[in-house]
mmCIF file with all atom_site columns, C-alpha atoms in Angstrom:
data_model
loop_
_atom_site.group_PDB
_atom_site.id
_atom_site.type_symbol
_atom_site.label_atom_id
_atom_site.label_alt_id
_atom_site.label_comp_id
_atom_site.label_asym_id
_atom_site.label_entity_id
_atom_site.label_seq_id
_atom_site.pdbx_PDB_ins_code
_atom_site.Cartn_x
_atom_site.Cartn_y
_atom_site.Cartn_z
_atom_site.occupancy
_atom_site.B_iso_or_equiv
_atom_site.pdbx_formal_charge
_atom_site.auth_seq_id
_atom_site.auth_comp_id
_atom_site.auth_asym_id
_atom_site.auth_atom_id
_atom_site.pdbx_PDB_model_num
ATOM 1   C CA . VAL A 1 1   ? 104.438 83.385  86.376  1.00 57.00 ? 17  VAL A CA 1
ATOM 2   C CA . GLN A 1 2   ? 106.440 81.176  88.635  1.00 54.00 ? 18  GLN A CA 1
ATOM 3   C CA . THR A 1 3   ? 104.210 78.945  90.758  1.00 55.00 ? 19  THR A CA 1
ATOM 4   C CA . CYS A 1 4   ? 104.868 76.530  93.581  1.00 54.00 ? 20  CYS A CA 1
ATOM 5   C CA . ALA A 1 5   ? 101.821 74.655  94.875  1.00 53.00 ? 21  ALA A CA 1
ATOM 6   C CA . LEU A 1 6   ? 101.943 73.486  98.467  1.00 53.00 ? 22  LEU A CA 1
ATOM 7   C CA . PRO A 1 7   ? 99.520  71.216  100.350 1.00 51.00 ? 23  PRO A CA 1
ATOM 8   C CA . ILE A 1 8   ? 97.080  72.891  102.761 1.00 54.00 ? 24  ILE A CA 1
ATOM 9   C CA . CYS A 1 9   ? 98.614  72.443  106.181 1.00 50.00 ? 25  CYS A CA 1
ATOM 10  C CA . GLY A 1 10  ? 96.559  71.460  109.222 1.00 45.00 ? 26  GLY A CA 1
ATOM 11  C CA . ALA A 1 11  ? 96.431  73.213  112.534 1.00 39.00 ? 27  ALA A CA 1
ATOM 12  C CA . PRO A 1 12  ? 99.689  74.038  114.274 1.00 40.00 ? 28  PRO A CA 1
ATOM 13  C CA . ARG A 1 13  ? 101.071 71.308  116.536 1.00 38.00 ? 29  ARG A CA 1
ATOM 14  C CA . SER A 1 14  ? 101.432 73.654  119.478 1.00 39.00 ? 30  SER A CA 1
ATOM 15  C CA . ARG A 1 15  ? 98.781  73.976  122.172 1.00 38.00 ? 31  ARG A CA 1
ATOM 16  C CA . ALA A 1 16  ? 98.027  77.450  121.063 1.00 42.00 ? 32  ALA A CA 1
ATOM 17  C CA . THR A 1 17  ? 94.780  77.814  119.221 1.00 43.00 ? 33  THR A CA 1
ATOM 18  C CA . VAL A 1 18  ? 94.196  80.036  116.277 1.00 44.00 ? 34  VAL A CA 1
ATOM 19  C CA . PRO A 1 19  ? 91.203  82.363  116.926 1.00 47.00 ? 35  PRO A CA 1
ATOM 20  C CA . MET A 1 20  ? 88.650  81.516  114.341 1.00 47.00 ? 36  MET A CA 1
ATOM 21  C CA . ILE A 1 21  ? 86.021  83.792  112.840 1.00 50.00 ? 37  ILE A CA 1
ATOM 22  C CA . PRO A 1 22  ? 83.084  81.848  111.470 1.00 51.00 ? 38  PRO A CA 1
ATOM 23  C CA . PRO A 1 23  ? 82.406  82.245  107.730 1.00 51.00 ? 39  PRO A CA 1
ATOM 24  C CA . MET A 1 24  ? 80.915  85.632  107.028 1.00 51.00 ? 40  MET A CA 1
ATOM 25  C CA . ALA A 1 25  ? 77.409  85.993  108.228 1.00 49.00 ? 41  ALA A CA 1
ATOM 26  C CA . SER A 1 26  ? 74.875  87.002  105.539 1.00 50.00 ? 42  SER A CA 1
ATOM 27  C CA . ARG A 1 27  ? 74.552  90.460  107.118 1.00 65.00 ? 43  ARG A CA 1
ATOM 28  C CA . GLU A 1 28  ? 78.231  91.082  107.009 1.00 75.00 ? 44  GLU A CA 1
ATOM 29  C CA . ARG A 1 29  ? 79.204  92.606  103.670 1.00 87.00 ? 45  ARG A CA 1
ATOM 30  C CA . PRO A 1 30  ? 82.273  91.160  101.970 1.00 93.00 ? 46  PRO A CA 1
ATOM 31  C CA . PRO A 1 31  ? 85.504  93.168  102.162 1.00 96.00 ? 47  PRO A CA 1
ATOM 32  C CA . ARG A 1 32  ? 85.897  95.793  99.383  1.00 96.00 ? 48  ARG A CA 1
ATOM 33  C CA . ALA A 1 33  ? 89.574  96.457  100.144 1.00 98.00 ? 49  ALA A CA 1
ATOM 34  C CA . VAL A 1 34  ? 92.210  94.327  101.822 1.00 98.00 ? 50  VAL A CA 1
ATOM 35  C CA . LEU A 1 35  ? 95.811  95.147  102.855 1.00 97.00 ? 51  LEU A CA 1
ATOM 36  C CA . LEU A 1 36  ? 98.540  92.594  103.193 1.00 96.00 ? 52  LEU A CA 1
ATOM 37  C CA . SER A 1 37  ? 101.717 93.775  105.022 1.00 95.00 ? 53  SER A CA 1
ATOM 38  C CA . ALA A 1 38  ? 105.017 92.028  105.046 1.00 92.00 ? 54  ALA A CA 1
ATOM 39  C CA . LEU A 1 39  ? 107.529 94.630  106.205 1.00 90.00 ? 55  LEU A CA 1
ATOM 40  C CA . ARG A 1 40  ? 110.582 92.647  107.036 1.00 86.00 ? 56  ARG A CA 1
ATOM 41  C CA . LEU A 1 41  ? 112.379 90.349  104.607 1.00 86.00 ? 57  LEU A CA 1
ATOM 42  C CA . LEU A 1 42  ? 112.090 89.314  100.985 1.00 87.00 ? 58  LEU A CA 1
ATOM 43  C CA . GLY A 1 43  ? 111.283 85.772  102.088 1.00 86.00 ? 59  GLY A CA 1
ATOM 44  C CA . ASP A 1 44  ? 108.345 87.046  104.141 1.00 86.00 ? 60  ASP A CA 1
ATOM 45  C CA . VAL A 1 45  ? 107.019 88.766  100.986 1.00 90.00 ? 61  VAL A CA 1
ATOM 46  C CA . VAL A 1 46  ? 107.408 85.577  98.880  1.00 90.00 ? 62  VAL A CA 1
ATOM 47  C CA . LEU A 1 47  ? 105.851 83.335  101.464 1.00 89.00 ? 63  LEU A CA 1
ATOM 48  C CA . SER A 1 48  ? 102.860 85.726  101.856 1.00 91.00 ? 64  SER A CA 1
ATOM 49  C CA . THR A 1 49  ? 101.861 85.501  98.259  1.00 93.00 ? 65  THR A CA 1
ATOM 50  C CA . PRO A 1 50  ? 99.500  82.526  98.783  1.00 94.00 ? 66  PRO A CA 1
ATOM 51  C CA . LEU A 1 51  ? 97.199  84.890  100.825 1.00 95.00 ? 67  LEU A CA 1
ATOM 52  C CA . ILE A 1 52  ? 96.694  87.018  97.686  1.00 95.00 ? 68  ILE A CA 1
ATOM 53  C CA . GLY A 1 53  ? 95.079  84.016  96.034  1.00 94.00 ? 69  GLY A CA 1
ATOM 54  C CA . MET A 1 54  ? 93.138  82.963  99.090  1.00 95.00 ? 70  MET A CA 1
ATOM 55  C CA . VAL A 1 55  ? 91.542  86.395  99.471  1.00 97.00 ? 71  VAL A CA 1
ATOM 56  C CA . HIS A 1 56  ? 91.008  86.757  95.755  1.00 96.00 ? 72  HIS A CA 1
ATOM 57  C CA . ASP A 1 57  ? 89.428  83.232  95.402  1.00 94.00 ? 73  ASP A CA 1
ATOM 58  C CA . ALA A 1 58  ? 86.941  84.004  98.226  1.00 95.00 ? 74  ALA A CA 1
ATOM 59  C CA . HIS A 1 59  ? 86.239  87.631  97.232  1.00 96.00 ? 75  HIS A CA 1
ATOM 60  C CA . PRO A 1 60  ? 87.211  88.233  93.528  1.00 96.00 ? 76  PRO A CA 1
ATOM 61  C CA . GLU A 1 61  ? 85.683  91.762  93.571  1.00 96.00 ? 77  GLU A CA 1
ATOM 62  C CA . CYS A 1 62  ? 87.906  92.841  96.500  1.00 97.00 ? 78  CYS A CA 1
ATOM 63  C CA . GLU A 1 63  ? 90.764  95.252  95.818  1.00 98.00 ? 79  GLU A CA 1
ATOM 64  C CA . ILE A 1 64  ? 93.980  93.943  97.411  1.00 98.00 ? 80  ILE A CA 1
ATOM 65  C CA . ASP A 1 65  ? 97.055  96.113  98.228  1.00 97.00 ? 81  ASP A CA 1
ATOM 66  C CA . PHE A 1 66  ? 100.382 94.834  99.436  1.00 96.00 ? 82  PHE A CA 1
ATOM 67  C CA . LEU A 1 67  ? 102.753 96.811  101.690 1.00 95.00 ? 83  LEU A CA 1
ATOM 68  C CA . VAL A 1 68  ? 106.338 95.771  101.381 1.00 94.00 ? 84  VAL A CA 1
ATOM 69  C CA . PRO A 1 69  ? 109.832 97.248  102.051 1.00 92.00 ? 85  PRO A CA 1
ATOM 70  C CA . ALA A 1 70  ? 111.350 99.378  99.398  1.00 91.00 ? 86  ALA A CA 1
ATOM 71  C CA . GLY A 1 71  ? 112.850 97.512  96.493  1.00 89.00 ? 87  GLY A CA 1
ATOM 72  C CA . MET A 1 72  ? 110.769 94.349  97.005  1.00 88.00 ? 88  MET A CA 1
ATOM 73  C CA . GLY A 1 73  ? 107.746 95.348  94.958  1.00 89.00 ? 89  GLY A CA 1
ATOM 74  C CA . ALA A 1 74  ? 109.110 94.018  91.604  1.00 88.00 ? 90  ALA A CA 1
ATOM 75  C CA . ILE A 1 75  ? 108.089 90.441  92.277  1.00 88.00 ? 91  ILE A CA 1
ATOM 76  C CA . LEU A 1 76  ? 104.482 91.497  92.920  1.00 91.00 ? 92  LEU A CA 1
ATOM 77  C CA . ARG A 1 77  ? 103.883 94.137  90.267  1.00 87.00 ? 93  ARG A CA 1
ATOM 78  C CA . GLY A 1 78  ? 102.790 91.787  87.498  1.00 89.00 ? 94  GLY A CA 1
ATOM 79  C CA . ASP A 1 79  ? 100.156 90.115  89.730  1.00 93.00 ? 95  ASP A CA 1
ATOM 80  C CA . ARG A 1 80  ? 96.804  91.311  88.290  1.00 93.00 ? 96  ARG A CA 1
ATOM 81  C CA . ARG A 1 81  ? 95.028  90.339  91.494  1.00 95.00 ? 97  ARG A CA 1
ATOM 82  C CA . LEU A 1 82  ? 96.722  93.276  93.214  1.00 96.00 ? 98  LEU A CA 1
ATOM 83  C CA . ARG A 1 83  ? 95.406  96.826  92.868  1.00 96.00 ? 99  ARG A CA 1
ATOM 84  C CA . ARG A 1 84  ? 98.699  98.308  93.998  1.00 94.00 ? 100 ARG A CA 1
ATOM 85  C CA . VAL A 1 85  ? 102.003 97.523  95.635  1.00 94.00 ? 101 VAL A CA 1
ATOM 86  C CA . ILE A 1 86  ? 103.023 100.008 98.305  1.00 94.00 ? 102 ILE A CA 1
ATOM 87  C CA . GLU A 1 87  ? 106.744 100.215 98.972  1.00 93.00 ? 103 GLU A CA 1
ATOM 88  C CA . HIS A 1 88  ? 107.792 101.620 102.305 1.00 91.00 ? 104 HIS A CA 1
ATOM 89  C CA . GLN A 1 89  ? 110.777 103.925 102.014 1.00 86.00 ? 105 GLN A CA 1
ATOM 90  C CA . ARG A 1 90  ? 112.837 104.248 105.186 1.00 84.00 ? 106 ARG A CA 1
ATOM 91  C CA . GLY A 1 91  ? 112.358 107.625 106.840 1.00 82.00 ? 107 GLY A CA 1
ATOM 92  C CA . ARG A 1 92  ? 108.922 108.195 105.210 1.00 86.00 ? 108 ARG A CA 1
ATOM 93  C CA . SER A 1 93  ? 105.593 107.368 106.893 1.00 86.00 ? 109 SER A CA 1
ATOM 94  C CA . TYR A 1 94  ? 103.140 105.140 104.928 1.00 84.00 ? 110 TYR A CA 1
ATOM 95  C CA . LEU A 1 95  ? 100.526 105.443 107.728 1.00 86.00 ? 111 LEU A CA 1
ATOM 96  C CA . PRO A 1 96  ? 98.644  108.394 106.249 1.00 85.00 ? 112 PRO A CA 1
ATOM 97  C CA . SER A 1 97  ? 98.190  106.657 102.886 1.00 87.00 ? 113 SER A CA 1
ATOM 98  C CA . ILE A 1 98  ? 96.723  103.465 104.497 1.00 91.00 ? 114 ILE A CA 1
ATOM 99  C CA . ALA A 1 99  ? 94.887  104.744 107.674 1.00 89.00 ? 115 ALA A CA 1
ATOM 100 C CA . LEU A 1 100 ? 91.450  103.153 107.986 1.00 91.00 ? 116 LEU A CA 1
ATOM 101 C CA . ARG A 1 101 ? 91.207  102.501 104.252 1.00 94.00 ? 117 ARG A CA 1
ATOM 102 C CA . TYR A 1 102 ? 90.832  98.723  104.309 1.00 96.00 ? 118 TYR A CA 1
ATOM 103 C CA . ASP A 1 103 ? 88.022  96.491  105.567 1.00 96.00 ? 119 ASP A CA 1
ATOM 104 C CA . TRP A 1 104 ? 90.544  93.765  106.390 1.00 96.00 ? 120 TRP A CA 1
ATOM 105 C CA . ALA A 1 105 ? 94.287  93.995  106.983 1.00 97.00 ? 121 ALA A CA 1
ATOM 106 C CA . PHE A 1 106 ? 96.805  91.174  107.508 1.00 96.00 ? 122 PHE A CA 1
ATOM 107 C CA . ALA A 1 107 ? 100.321 91.249  108.916 1.00 94.00 ? 123 ALA A CA 1
ATOM 108 C CA . THR A 1 108 ? 102.141 88.211  107.534 1.00 91.00 ? 124 THR A CA 1
ATOM 109 C CA . ASN A 1 109 ? 105.038 88.334  109.856 1.00 84.00 ? 125 ASN A CA 1
ATOM 110 C CA . GLY A 1 110 ? 105.679 89.219  113.510 1.00 79.00 ? 126 GLY A CA 1
ATOM 111 C CA . SER A 1 111 ? 107.397 92.521  112.911 1.00 84.00 ? 127 SER A CA 1
ATOM 112 C CA . ASP A 1 112 ? 106.187 95.503  114.929 1.00 87.00 ? 128 ASP A CA 1
ATOM 113 C CA . ARG A 1 113 ? 105.985 97.676  111.760 1.00 89.00 ? 129 ARG A CA 1
ATOM 114 C CA . SER A 1 114 ? 103.584 95.198  110.106 1.00 91.00 ? 130 SER A CA 1
ATOM 115 C CA . VAL A 1 115 ? 101.348 94.896  113.174 1.00 90.00 ? 131 VAL A CA 1
ATOM 116 C CA . LEU A 1 116 ? 101.273 98.717  113.458 1.00 90.00 ? 132 LEU A CA 1
ATOM 117 C CA . ALA A 1 117 ? 100.408 99.043  109.797 1.00 93.00 ? 133 ALA A CA 1
ATOM 118 C CA . VAL A 1 118 ? 97.539  96.583  110.207 1.00 93.00 ? 134 VAL A CA 1
ATOM 119 C CA . GLY A 1 119 ? 96.338  98.269  113.360 1.00 92.00 ? 135 GLY A CA 1
ATOM 120 C CA . PHE A 1 120 ? 96.058  101.602 111.604 1.00 92.00 ? 136 PHE A CA 1
ATOM 121 C CA . ALA A 1 121 ? 94.776  100.330 108.267 1.00 94.00 ? 137 ALA A CA 1
ATOM 122 C CA . GLY A 1 122 ? 92.048  97.817  109.080 1.00 91.00 ? 138 GLY A CA 1
ATOM 123 C CA . ARG A 1 123 ? 88.507  98.869  109.879 1.00 92.00 ? 139 ARG A CA 1
ATOM 124 C CA . ARG A 1 124 ? 86.739  95.562  110.557 1.00 94.00 ? 140 ARG A CA 1
ATOM 125 C CA . ARG A 1 125 ? 89.378  92.860  110.761 1.00 94.00 ? 141 ARG A CA 1
ATOM 126 C CA . ARG A 1 126 ? 92.982  93.261  111.789 1.00 95.00 ? 142 ARG A CA 1
ATOM 127 C CA . ILE A 1 127 ? 94.748  89.943  111.804 1.00 95.00 ? 143 ILE A CA 1
ATOM 128 C CA . ALA A 1 128 ? 98.489  89.401  112.412 1.00 92.00 ? 144 ALA A CA 1
ATOM 129 C CA . LEU A 1 129 ? 100.878 86.655  112.575 1.00 82.00 ? 145 LEU A CA 1
ATOM 130 C CA . THR A 1 130 ? 102.697 87.121  115.890 1.00 80.00 ? 146 THR A CA 1
ATOM 131 C CA . GLU A 1 131 ? 105.718 85.768  117.665 1.00 70.00 ? 147 GLU A CA 1
ATOM 132 C CA . GLY A 1 132 ? 105.312 85.456  121.408 1.00 60.00 ? 148 GLY A CA 1
ATOM 133 C CA . SER A 1 133 ? 102.429 88.028  121.460 1.00 51.00 ? 149 SER A CA 1
ATOM 134 C CA . ARG A 1 134 ? 101.674 87.232  125.103 1.00 60.00 ? 150 ARG A CA 1
ATOM 135 C CA . ALA A 1 135 ? 104.997 88.654  126.231 1.00 64.00 ? 151 ALA A CA 1
ATOM 136 C CA . PRO A 1 136 ? 104.510 91.752  128.443 1.00 70.00 ? 152 PRO A CA 1
ATOM 137 C CA . ARG A 1 137 ? 106.295 93.960  125.852 1.00 73.00 ? 153 ARG A CA 1
ATOM 138 C CA . HIS A 1 138 ? 103.701 93.003  123.288 1.00 75.00 ? 154 HIS A CA 1
ATOM 139 C CA . TRP A 1 139 ? 100.591 94.134  125.282 1.00 77.00 ? 155 TRP A CA 1
ATOM 140 C CA . TRP A 1 140 ? 99.809  96.867  122.762 1.00 81.00 ? 156 TRP A CA 1
ATOM 141 C CA . ARG A 1 141 ? 99.301  94.411  119.941 1.00 82.00 ? 157 ARG A CA 1
ATOM 142 C CA . HIS A 1 142 ? 96.066  93.153  121.587 1.00 78.00 ? 158 HIS A CA 1
ATOM 143 C CA . LEU A 1 143 ? 94.704  96.660  121.525 1.00 82.00 ? 159 LEU A CA 1
ATOM 144 C CA . LEU A 1 144 ? 95.251  96.903  117.804 1.00 89.00 ? 160 LEU A CA 1
ATOM 145 C CA . LEU A 1 145 ? 94.381  93.535  116.546 1.00 91.00 ? 161 LEU A CA 1
ATOM 146 C CA . THR A 1 146 ? 91.138  91.675  116.279 1.00 92.00 ? 162 THR A CA 1
ATOM 147 C CA . HIS A 1 147 ? 93.049  88.376  115.955 1.00 90.00 ? 163 HIS A CA 1
ATOM 148 C CA . ALA A 1 148 ? 96.571  87.427  116.848 1.00 88.00 ? 164 ALA A CA 1
ATOM 149 C CA . VAL A 1 149 ? 97.615  84.225  115.071 1.00 88.00 ? 165 VAL A CA 1
ATOM 150 C CA . PRO A 1 150 ? 100.543 82.387  116.709 1.00 84.00 ? 166 PRO A CA 1
ATOM 151 C CA . LEU A 1 151 ? 103.445 81.505  114.554 1.00 79.00 ? 167 LEU A CA 1
ATOM 152 C CA . PRO A 1 152 ? 103.272 77.788  113.818 1.00 76.00 ? 168 PRO A CA 1
ATOM 153 C CA . VAL A 1 153 ? 105.848 75.754  115.738 1.00 75.00 ? 169 VAL A CA 1
ATOM 154 C CA . ARG A 1 154 ? 107.784 73.078  113.845 1.00 74.00 ? 170 ARG A CA 1
ATOM 155 C CA . ARG A 1 155 ? 105.786 73.781  110.716 1.00 76.00 ? 171 ARG A CA 1
ATOM 156 C CA . PRO A 1 156 ? 106.759 75.248  107.356 1.00 75.00 ? 172 PRO A CA 1
ATOM 157 C CA . VAL A 1 157 ? 106.499 79.056  107.649 1.00 71.00 ? 173 VAL A CA 1
ATOM 158 C CA . VAL A 1 158 ? 104.160 79.199  104.572 1.00 78.00 ? 174 VAL A CA 1
ATOM 159 C CA . SER A 1 159 ? 101.610 77.237  106.695 1.00 82.00 ? 175 SER A CA 1
ATOM 160 C CA . ALA A 1 160 ? 101.167 80.418  108.758 1.00 87.00 ? 176 ALA A CA 1
ATOM 161 C CA . THR A 1 161 ? 99.542  81.989  105.634 1.00 90.00 ? 177 THR A CA 1
ATOM 162 C CA . VAL A 1 162 ? 96.889  79.292  105.710 1.00 91.00 ? 178 VAL A CA 1
ATOM 163 C CA . GLN A 1 163 ? 96.285  79.961  109.495 1.00 91.00 ? 179 GLN A CA 1
ATOM 164 C CA . LEU A 1 164 ? 95.887  83.751  108.723 1.00 93.00 ? 180 LEU A CA 1
ATOM 165 C CA . ALA A 1 165 ? 93.271  82.905  106.061 1.00 94.00 ? 181 ALA A CA 1
ATOM 166 C CA . ARG A 1 166 ? 91.392  80.613  108.370 1.00 92.00 ? 182 ARG A CA 1
ATOM 167 C CA . ALA A 1 167 ? 91.401  83.183  111.098 1.00 91.00 ? 183 ALA A CA 1
ATOM 168 C CA . ALA A 1 168 ? 89.661  85.566  108.717 1.00 92.00 ? 184 ALA A CA 1
ATOM 169 C CA . GLY A 1 169 ? 86.940  82.943  108.111 1.00 91.00 ? 185 GLY A CA 1
ATOM 170 C CA . LEU A 1 170 ? 88.293  81.915  104.659 1.00 93.00 ? 186 LEU A CA 1
ATOM 171 C CA . GLN A 1 171 ? 88.379  78.280  103.645 1.00 90.00 ? 187 GLN A CA 1
ATOM 172 C CA . PRO A 1 172 ? 91.491  78.024  101.492 1.00 89.00 ? 188 PRO A CA 1
ATOM 173 C CA . THR A 1 173 ? 91.613  75.190  99.002  1.00 85.00 ? 189 THR A CA 1
ATOM 174 C CA . ALA A 1 174 ? 95.134  75.870  97.639  1.00 84.00 ? 190 ALA A CA 1
ATOM 175 C CA . CYS A 1 175 ? 98.375  77.344  98.913  1.00 86.00 ? 191 CYS A CA 1
ATOM 176 C CA . ARG A 1 176 ? 100.313 78.604  95.861  1.00 86.00 ? 192 ARG A CA 1
ATOM 177 C CA . VAL A 1 177 ? 103.393 80.705  95.988  1.00 87.00 ? 193 VAL A CA 1
ATOM 178 C CA . GLU A 1 178 ? 103.242 82.846  92.855  1.00 83.00 ? 194 GLU A CA 1
ATOM 179 C CA . LEU A 1 179 ? 105.843 85.337  91.663  1.00 80.00 ? 195 LEU A CA 1
ATOM 180 C CA . HIS A 1 180 ? 104.917 87.708  88.943  1.00 75.00 ? 196 HIS A CA 1
ATOM 181 C CA . ASP A 1 181 ? 108.047 89.557  88.004  1.00 63.00 ? 197 ASP A CA 1
ATOM 182 C CA . ALA A 1 182 ? 109.005 92.332  85.654  1.00 53.00 ? 198 ALA A CA 1
ATOM 183 C CA . PRO A 1 183 ? 112.178 90.760  84.264  1.00 51.00 ? 199 PRO A CA 1
ATOM 184 C CA . ASP A 1 184 ? 113.848 94.025  83.298  1.00 53.00 ? 200 ASP A CA 1
ATOM 185 C CA . ASP A 1 185 ? 113.840 95.558  86.784  1.00 53.00 ? 201 ASP A CA 1
ATOM 186 C CA . ILE A 1 186 ? 113.565 92.720  89.288  1.00 51.00 ? 202 ILE A CA 1
ATOM 187 C CA . ALA A 1 187 ? 117.326 92.136  89.768  1.00 48.00 ? 203 ALA A CA 1
ATOM 188 C CA . ALA A 1 188 ? 118.019 95.911  90.137  1.00 54.00 ? 204 ALA A CA 1
ATOM 189 C CA . GLU A 1 189 ? 115.195 96.342  92.722  1.00 51.00 ? 205 GLU A CA 1
ATOM 190 C CA . ILE A 1 190 ? 116.118 93.336  94.814  1.00 47.00 ? 206 ILE A CA 1
ATOM 191 C CA . GLY A 1 191 ? 119.723 94.440  94.664  1.00 50.00 ? 207 GLY A CA 1
ATOM 192 C CA . ARG A 1 192 ? 118.820 97.767  96.089  1.00 57.00 ? 208 ARG A CA 1
ATOM 193 C CA . ALA A 1 193 ? 116.775 96.182  98.901  1.00 50.00 ? 209 ALA A CA 1
ATOM 194 C CA . HIS A 1 194 ? 119.908 94.484  100.317 1.00 47.00 ? 210 HIS A CA 1
#
């Protein structure tokens, strides 16, 4: 396991506010299944890994799945906190396999594909990191999401993961990037992804 601990970052410096959900009310049941979606770049996948720990620490009984582009799953497969890694193959739809199967779903980047995945997968909470989500061309995002979290301005990108967790009502105490690799196949899979 390769780990890099980062300090918990404060609120973004922009005027935009992150919509906050209060900690779960006693009548709301904890999530049984959570989907994390990072469907753009390898760096997005790596910088999203702290969210695995944040969800697991708050809800250890929860099953967590991670949706990534084809060839990028090798760095996640050894992580025992994940139930499965779903690799999206170009030209094949992943939507039927995730539709309404998760209590919570997070899009950890601003890509349309990740937001669509979260919109179709999440039943109770659909939270996405968004870039300029108020632009007229992004009107549809507000129909799919329960919470659109603005990309932090002039902050490390990994701090966005903390903002996503806080938007879900989680109180993260650590922000650790952890890579669990399968040494025999990681180079081959990452090579195929590029």
